[in-house]
CSV table of C-alpha atoms and ligand atoms in Angstrom, one decimal:
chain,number,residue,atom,x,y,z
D,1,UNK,CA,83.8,103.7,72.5
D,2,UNK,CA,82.3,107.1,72.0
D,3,UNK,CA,83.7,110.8,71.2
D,4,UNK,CA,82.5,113.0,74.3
D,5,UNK,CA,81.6,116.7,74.2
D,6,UNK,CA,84.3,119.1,75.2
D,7,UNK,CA,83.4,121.4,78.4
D,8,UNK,CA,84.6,124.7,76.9
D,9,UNK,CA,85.9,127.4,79.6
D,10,UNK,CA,84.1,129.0,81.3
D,11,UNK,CA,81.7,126.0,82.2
D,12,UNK,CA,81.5,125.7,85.8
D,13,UNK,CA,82.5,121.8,86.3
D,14,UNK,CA,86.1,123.1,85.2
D,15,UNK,CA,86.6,124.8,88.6
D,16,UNK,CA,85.2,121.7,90.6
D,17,UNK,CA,87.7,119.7,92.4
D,18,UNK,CA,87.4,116.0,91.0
D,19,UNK,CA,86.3,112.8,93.5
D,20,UNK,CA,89.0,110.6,93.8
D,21,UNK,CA,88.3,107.4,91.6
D,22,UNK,CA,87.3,104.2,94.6
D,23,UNK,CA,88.1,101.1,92.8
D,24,UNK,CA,89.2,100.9,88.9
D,25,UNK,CA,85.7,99.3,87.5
D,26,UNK,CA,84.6,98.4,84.4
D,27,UNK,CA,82.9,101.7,84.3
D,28,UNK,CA,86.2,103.8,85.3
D,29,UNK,CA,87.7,101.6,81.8
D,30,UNK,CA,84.4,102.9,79.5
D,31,UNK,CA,85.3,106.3,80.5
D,32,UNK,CA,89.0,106.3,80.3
D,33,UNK,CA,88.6,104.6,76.9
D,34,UNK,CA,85.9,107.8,75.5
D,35,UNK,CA,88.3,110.4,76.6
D,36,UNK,CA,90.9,108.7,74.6
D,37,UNK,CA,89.0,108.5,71.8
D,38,UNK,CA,87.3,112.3,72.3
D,39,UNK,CA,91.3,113.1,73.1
D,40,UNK,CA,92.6,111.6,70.0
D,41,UNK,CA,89.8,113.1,68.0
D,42,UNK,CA,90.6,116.7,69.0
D,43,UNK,CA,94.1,116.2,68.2
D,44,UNK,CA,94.7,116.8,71.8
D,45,UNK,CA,97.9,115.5,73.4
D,46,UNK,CA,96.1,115.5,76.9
D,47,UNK,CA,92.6,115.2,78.7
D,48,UNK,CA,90.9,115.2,82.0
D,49,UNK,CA,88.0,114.1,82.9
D,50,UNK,CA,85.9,117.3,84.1
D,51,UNK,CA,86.6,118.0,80.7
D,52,UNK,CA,84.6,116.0,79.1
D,53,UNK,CA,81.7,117.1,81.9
D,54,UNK,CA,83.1,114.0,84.6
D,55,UNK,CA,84.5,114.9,87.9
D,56,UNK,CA,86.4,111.8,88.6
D,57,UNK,CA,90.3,111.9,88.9
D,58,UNK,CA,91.0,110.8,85.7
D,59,UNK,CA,93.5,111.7,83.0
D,60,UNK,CA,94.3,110.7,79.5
D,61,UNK,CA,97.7,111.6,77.8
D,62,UNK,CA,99.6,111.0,74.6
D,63,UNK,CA,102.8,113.0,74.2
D,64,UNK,CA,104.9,113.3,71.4
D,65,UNK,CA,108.5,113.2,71.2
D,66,UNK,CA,110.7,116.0,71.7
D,67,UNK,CA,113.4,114.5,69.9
D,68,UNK,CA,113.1,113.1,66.3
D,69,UNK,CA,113.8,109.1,66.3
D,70,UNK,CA,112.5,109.1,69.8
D,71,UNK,CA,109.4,107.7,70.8
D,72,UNK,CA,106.8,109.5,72.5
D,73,UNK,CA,105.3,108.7,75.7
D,74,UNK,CA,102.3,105.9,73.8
D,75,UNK,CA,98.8,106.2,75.3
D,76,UNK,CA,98.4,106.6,79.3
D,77,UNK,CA,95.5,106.1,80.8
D,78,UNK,CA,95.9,107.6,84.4
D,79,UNK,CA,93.6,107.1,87.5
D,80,UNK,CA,94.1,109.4,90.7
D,81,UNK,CA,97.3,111.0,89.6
D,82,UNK,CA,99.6,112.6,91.8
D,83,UNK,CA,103.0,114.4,91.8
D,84,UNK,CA,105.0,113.7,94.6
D,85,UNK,CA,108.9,115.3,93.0
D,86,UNK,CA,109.1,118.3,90.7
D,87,UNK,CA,112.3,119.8,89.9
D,88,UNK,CA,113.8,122.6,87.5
D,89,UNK,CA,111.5,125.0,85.4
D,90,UNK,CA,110.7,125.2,81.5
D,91,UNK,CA,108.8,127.1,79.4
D,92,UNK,CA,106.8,125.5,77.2
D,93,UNK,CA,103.5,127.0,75.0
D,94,UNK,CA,100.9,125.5,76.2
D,95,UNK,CA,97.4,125.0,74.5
D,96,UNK,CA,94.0,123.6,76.1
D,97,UNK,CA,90.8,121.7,74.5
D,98,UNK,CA,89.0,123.8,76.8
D,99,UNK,CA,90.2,127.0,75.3
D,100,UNK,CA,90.2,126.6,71.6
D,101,UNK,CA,92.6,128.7,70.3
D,102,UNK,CA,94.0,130.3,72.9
D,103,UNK,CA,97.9,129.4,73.7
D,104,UNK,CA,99.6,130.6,76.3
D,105,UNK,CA,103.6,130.8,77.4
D,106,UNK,CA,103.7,129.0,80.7
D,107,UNK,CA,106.4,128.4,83.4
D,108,UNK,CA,105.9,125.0,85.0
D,109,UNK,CA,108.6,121.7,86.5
D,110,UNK,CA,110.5,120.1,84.2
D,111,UNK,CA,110.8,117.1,85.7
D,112,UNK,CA,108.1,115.5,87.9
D,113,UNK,CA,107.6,112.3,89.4
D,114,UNK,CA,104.1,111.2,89.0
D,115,UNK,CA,102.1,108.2,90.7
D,116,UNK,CA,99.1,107.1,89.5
D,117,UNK,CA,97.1,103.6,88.9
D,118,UNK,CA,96.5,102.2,85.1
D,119,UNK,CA,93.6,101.1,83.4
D,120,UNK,CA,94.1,97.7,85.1
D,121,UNK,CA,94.6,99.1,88.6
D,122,UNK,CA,97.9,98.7,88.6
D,123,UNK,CA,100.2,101.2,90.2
D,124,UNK,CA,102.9,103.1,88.5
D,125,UNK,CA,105.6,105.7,90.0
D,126,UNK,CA,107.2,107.1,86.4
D,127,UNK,CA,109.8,109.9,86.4
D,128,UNK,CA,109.2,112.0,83.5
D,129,UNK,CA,110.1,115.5,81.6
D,130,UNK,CA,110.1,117.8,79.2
D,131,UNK,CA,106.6,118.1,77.6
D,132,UNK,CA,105.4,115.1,79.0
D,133,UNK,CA,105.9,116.1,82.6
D,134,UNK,CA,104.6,119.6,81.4
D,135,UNK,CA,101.3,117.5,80.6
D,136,UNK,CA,100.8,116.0,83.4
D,137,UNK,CA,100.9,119.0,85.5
D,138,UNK,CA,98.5,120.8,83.1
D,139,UNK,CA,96.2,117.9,83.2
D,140,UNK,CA,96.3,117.1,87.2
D,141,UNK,CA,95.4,120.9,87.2
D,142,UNK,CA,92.4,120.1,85.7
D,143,UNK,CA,91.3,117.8,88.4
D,144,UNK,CA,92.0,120.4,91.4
D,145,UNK,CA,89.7,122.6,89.4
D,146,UNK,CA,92.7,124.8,87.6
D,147,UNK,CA,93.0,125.9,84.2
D,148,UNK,CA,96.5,127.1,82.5
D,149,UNK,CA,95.1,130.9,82.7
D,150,UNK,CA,95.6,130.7,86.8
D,151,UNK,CA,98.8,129.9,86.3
D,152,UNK,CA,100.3,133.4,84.5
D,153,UNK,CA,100.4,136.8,86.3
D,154,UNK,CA,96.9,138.9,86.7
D,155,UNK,CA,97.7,140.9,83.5
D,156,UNK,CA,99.1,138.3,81.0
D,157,UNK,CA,95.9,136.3,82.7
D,158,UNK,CA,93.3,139.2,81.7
D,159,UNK,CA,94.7,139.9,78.1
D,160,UNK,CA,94.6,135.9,77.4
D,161,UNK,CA,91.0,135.7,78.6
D,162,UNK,CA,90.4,138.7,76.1
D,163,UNK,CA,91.7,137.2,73.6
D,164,UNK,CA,89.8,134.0,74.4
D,165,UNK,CA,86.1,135.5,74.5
D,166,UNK,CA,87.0,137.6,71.2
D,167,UNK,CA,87.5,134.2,69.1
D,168,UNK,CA,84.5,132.6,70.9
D,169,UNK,CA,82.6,135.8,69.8
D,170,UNK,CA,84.4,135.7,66.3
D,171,UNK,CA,83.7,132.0,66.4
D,172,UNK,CA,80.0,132.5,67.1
U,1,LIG,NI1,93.6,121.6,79.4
């Protein structure tokens, strides 16, 4: 396994939309398993793949629980994703590996119904919400070529960007 580099916004393979994934090979595995490792290493709670610099439809997620004794949603390893149900709305403060310190307040679903294939090529249809069905709609952005800033109004958008290129420069 092996920590990949983070695309960091504005890097132009973020706004390409990801090929669909053909068969779940050995290398589709390799590649899921870096991004959970590059994932895990940022502290992330999420990855795609174009953010690692790969535009496949490939996801990585590992969601805490909401709710204390609960367990969280465990490692996913998600190949050509989809949401075929949402439902409801919630709020939830959303964060991105692309954007390092830059959170945003952001209105998505809160409860979608996701279908996807697993690291085995198996085929899963999972109902989820909460922050994990906030996660997966974040991420499956990610392969359509969005990023959490297109998904606020044209203001709240430009001051958030702002803010973003200020810590890069302060970073720098
Ligand atoms: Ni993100």
């Amino acid at each position: 396994m092996a920590v990949l580099t983070i695309r960091l916004w504005p890097d132009e393979v973020l706004r390409r939309k990801a090929e669909p994934v053909e068969s779940v090979d050995v290398d589709v595995c390799r590649v899921l398993n870096d991004m959970a490792e590059t994932m895990y290493r940022q502290n992330g709670i999420g990855l795609a793949a174009p953010q690692v610099g790969i535009s496949r439809r490939l996801i990585t997620l590992d969601v805490p629980s909401e709710e204390e004794g609960e367990p969280g949603s465990g490692l996913i390893l998600a190949v050509n994703p989809r949401i075929t149900a949402r439902d409801g709305k919630t709020v939830v403060t959303e964060g991105c590996l692309s954007f390092p310190g830059l959170e945003i307040d952001i209105t998505r679903a809160d409860h979608v119904t996701v279908e996807y294939l697993d690291e085995t090529g198996a085929s899963h249809t999972r109902a989820c919400e909460g922050l994990l069905a906030v996660c997966f709609q974040h991420e499956i952005d990610h392969l359509d070529g969005m990023v959490f800033t297109d998904r606020v109004g044209l203001v709240r958008r430009r001051l958030a960007l702002r803010d973003y290129e200020k810590m890069r420069r302060d970073d720098a």
